[in-house]
mmCIF file of C-alpha atoms in Angstrom:
data_model
loop_
_atom_site.group_PDB
_atom_site.id
_atom_site.type_symbol
_atom_site.label_atom_id
_atom_site.label_comp_id
_atom_site.label_asym_id
_atom_site.label_seq_id
_atom_site.Cartn_x
_atom_site.Cartn_y
_atom_site.Cartn_z
ATOM 1 C CA MET A 483 4.823 -6.975 -7.208
ATOM 2 C CA GLY A 484 4.535 -7.069 -3.510
ATOM 3 C CA LEU A 485 4.856 -4.511 -0.878
ATOM 4 C CA ASN A 486 8.621 -4.029 -1.407
ATOM 5 C CA ASP A 487 9.327 -5.072 -4.954
ATOM 6 C CA GLY A 488 11.366 -8.201 -4.169
ATOM 7 C CA ALA A 489 13.545 -7.119 -1.325
ATOM 8 C CA ALA A 490 12.992 -7.665 2.459
ATOM 9 C CA LEU A 491 12.578 -4.523 4.424
ATOM 10 C CA ARG A 492 12.134 -3.161 7.984
ATOM 11 C CA MET A 493 10.321 0.081 8.498
ATOM 12 C CA SER A 494 10.703 1.633 11.922
ATOM 13 C CA ASN A 495 9.767 4.929 13.766
ATOM 14 C CA VAL A 496 6.176 4.809 12.418
ATOM 15 C CA ARG A 497 2.639 4.972 13.838
ATOM 16 C CA LEU A 498 0.849 1.776 12.816
ATOM 17 C CA ILE A 499 -2.876 1.497 12.086
ATOM 18 C CA ASP A 500 -3.495 -2.214 11.674
ATOM 19 C CA GLY A 501 -7.139 -2.162 10.731
ATOM 20 C CA VAL A 502 -7.921 -4.511 13.625
ATOM 21 C CA SER A 503 -7.233 -2.655 16.893
ATOM 22 C CA THR A 504 -9.253 0.306 17.975
ATOM 23 C CA GLU A 505 -6.081 2.329 18.652
ATOM 24 C CA ALA A 506 -2.968 3.118 16.585
ATOM 25 C CA VAL A 507 0.439 1.813 17.712
ATOM 26 C CA ASP A 508 2.917 4.538 18.269
ATOM 27 C CA ASP A 509 6.633 3.679 17.758
ATOM 28 C CA ALA A 510 5.912 0.642 15.630
ATOM 29 C CA VAL A 511 7.907 -1.555 13.347
ATOM 30 C CA LEU A 512 6.838 -3.267 10.116
ATOM 31 C CA GLU A 513 8.798 -6.051 8.519
ATOM 32 C CA ALA A 514 8.212 -7.717 5.128
ATOM 33 C CA ASP A 515 9.979 -10.647 3.534
ATOM 34 C CA ASP A 516 11.446 -10.926 -0.017
ATOM 35 C CA ASP A 517 7.983 -11.848 -1.410
ATOM 36 C CA GLY A 518 6.309 -8.732 0.074
ATOM 37 C CA TRP A 519 4.506 -10.643 2.891
ATOM 38 C CA ILE A 520 4.210 -8.739 6.160
ATOM 39 C CA THR A 521 6.071 -10.864 8.770
ATOM 40 C CA TYR A 522 5.695 -8.470 11.688
ATOM 41 C CA ALA A 523 3.692 -5.301 12.364
ATOM 42 C CA GLY A 524 3.565 -4.039 15.950
ATOM 43 C CA PRO A 525 5.225 -2.249 18.757
ATOM 44 C CA ALA A 526 8.963 -1.635 18.388
ATOM 45 C CA ALA A 527 9.566 -2.979 21.886
ATOM 46 C CA GLN A 528 8.245 -6.430 20.851
ATOM 47 C CA ALA A 529 9.683 -6.506 17.339
ATOM 48 C CA PRO A 530 12.195 -9.177 16.388
ATOM 49 C CA GLU A 531 15.865 -8.124 16.131
ATOM 50 C CA PRO A 532 16.781 -6.471 12.746
ATOM 51 C CA ILE A 533 18.241 -8.913 10.268
ATOM 52 C CA PRO A 534 21.694 -7.699 8.942
ATOM 53 C CA GLY A 535 21.558 -6.571 5.379
ATOM 54 C CA VAL A 536 17.818 -6.011 5.243
ATOM 55 C CA ARG A 537 16.764 -2.656 3.774
ATOM 56 C CA ALA A 538 15.912 -0.322 6.775
ATOM 57 C CA ILE A 539 13.614 2.571 6.388
ATOM 58 C CA ASP A 540 13.114 5.272 9.037
ATOM 59 C CA GLY A 541 9.522 6.315 8.808
ATOM 60 C CA ARG A 542 10.301 9.673 10.469
ATOM 61 C CA GLY A 543 7.209 9.465 12.701
ATOM 62 C CA GLY A 544 4.863 8.977 9.774
ATOM 63 C CA THR A 545 1.782 6.735 9.776
ATOM 64 C CA ILE A 546 1.371 3.407 7.906
ATOM 65 C CA LEU A 547 -1.688 1.372 7.078
ATOM 66 C CA PRO A 548 -0.227 -1.821 5.605
ATOM 67 C CA GLY A 549 -2.002 -4.651 3.816
ATOM 68 C CA LEU A 550 -4.163 -2.627 1.451
ATOM 69 C CA PHE A 551 -4.330 -3.475 -2.220
ATOM 70 C CA ASP A 552 -5.939 -1.886 -5.246
ATOM 71 C CA CYS A 553 -9.234 -3.587 -6.117
ATOM 72 C CA HIS A 554 -10.748 -0.714 -8.028
ATOM 73 C CA THR A 555 -12.504 -1.699 -11.234
ATOM 74 C CA HIS A 556 -15.478 -0.853 -13.448
ATOM 75 C CA LEU A 557 -17.109 -4.108 -14.546
ATOM 76 C CA GLY A 558 -19.008 -3.952 -17.747
ATOM 77 C CA VAL A 559 -17.138 -0.938 -19.023
ATOM 78 C CA ALA A 560 -14.708 -1.143 -21.957
ATOM 79 C CA SER A 561 -11.171 -0.758 -20.828
ATOM 80 C CA ASP A 562 -10.006 1.125 -23.922
ATOM 81 C CA ARG A 563 -10.032 4.816 -24.568
ATOM 82 C CA SER A 564 -13.158 4.760 -26.798
ATOM 83 C CA ILE A 565 -15.467 5.639 -23.918
ATOM 84 C CA LEU A 566 -13.234 8.488 -22.815
ATOM 85 C CA GLU A 567 -12.959 9.831 -26.331
ATOM 86 C CA ALA A 568 -16.656 9.557 -27.034
ATOM 87 C CA ALA A 569 -17.669 11.128 -23.744
ATOM 88 C CA LEU A 570 -15.044 13.915 -23.476
ATOM 89 C CA LEU A 571 -13.539 14.551 -26.809
ATOM 90 C CA THR A 572 -16.637 14.381 -29.121
ATOM 91 C CA ASP A 573 -19.193 17.154 -29.483
ATOM 92 C CA PRO A 574 -22.265 15.878 -27.715
ATOM 93 C CA VAL A 575 -24.453 17.312 -30.462
ATOM 94 C CA VAL A 576 -22.842 15.249 -33.194
ATOM 95 C CA GLY A 577 -21.315 12.456 -31.181
ATOM 96 C CA VAL A 578 -23.024 9.121 -30.575
ATOM 97 C CA LEU A 579 -22.290 6.980 -27.643
#
């Protein structure tokens, strides 16, 4: 699923760290479409007008860092519980990895 699980949204009253600029943007707005794509992220003064019916979130002065995704993986390691069980649940004297 995308950023917003299938519903367009507008988040306002946030501090934006965009990962490009050297400074954070205070009083920022972030908008995302129905597919979770960010359509605007920047100063509130330059933001497009809110679209009626779009889910609005007041960020209460919090900070956002949009656009991140989970790319954590362990290549070459089994994805089942056997490693966990062997490493943590078996007596190392009698267990074999």
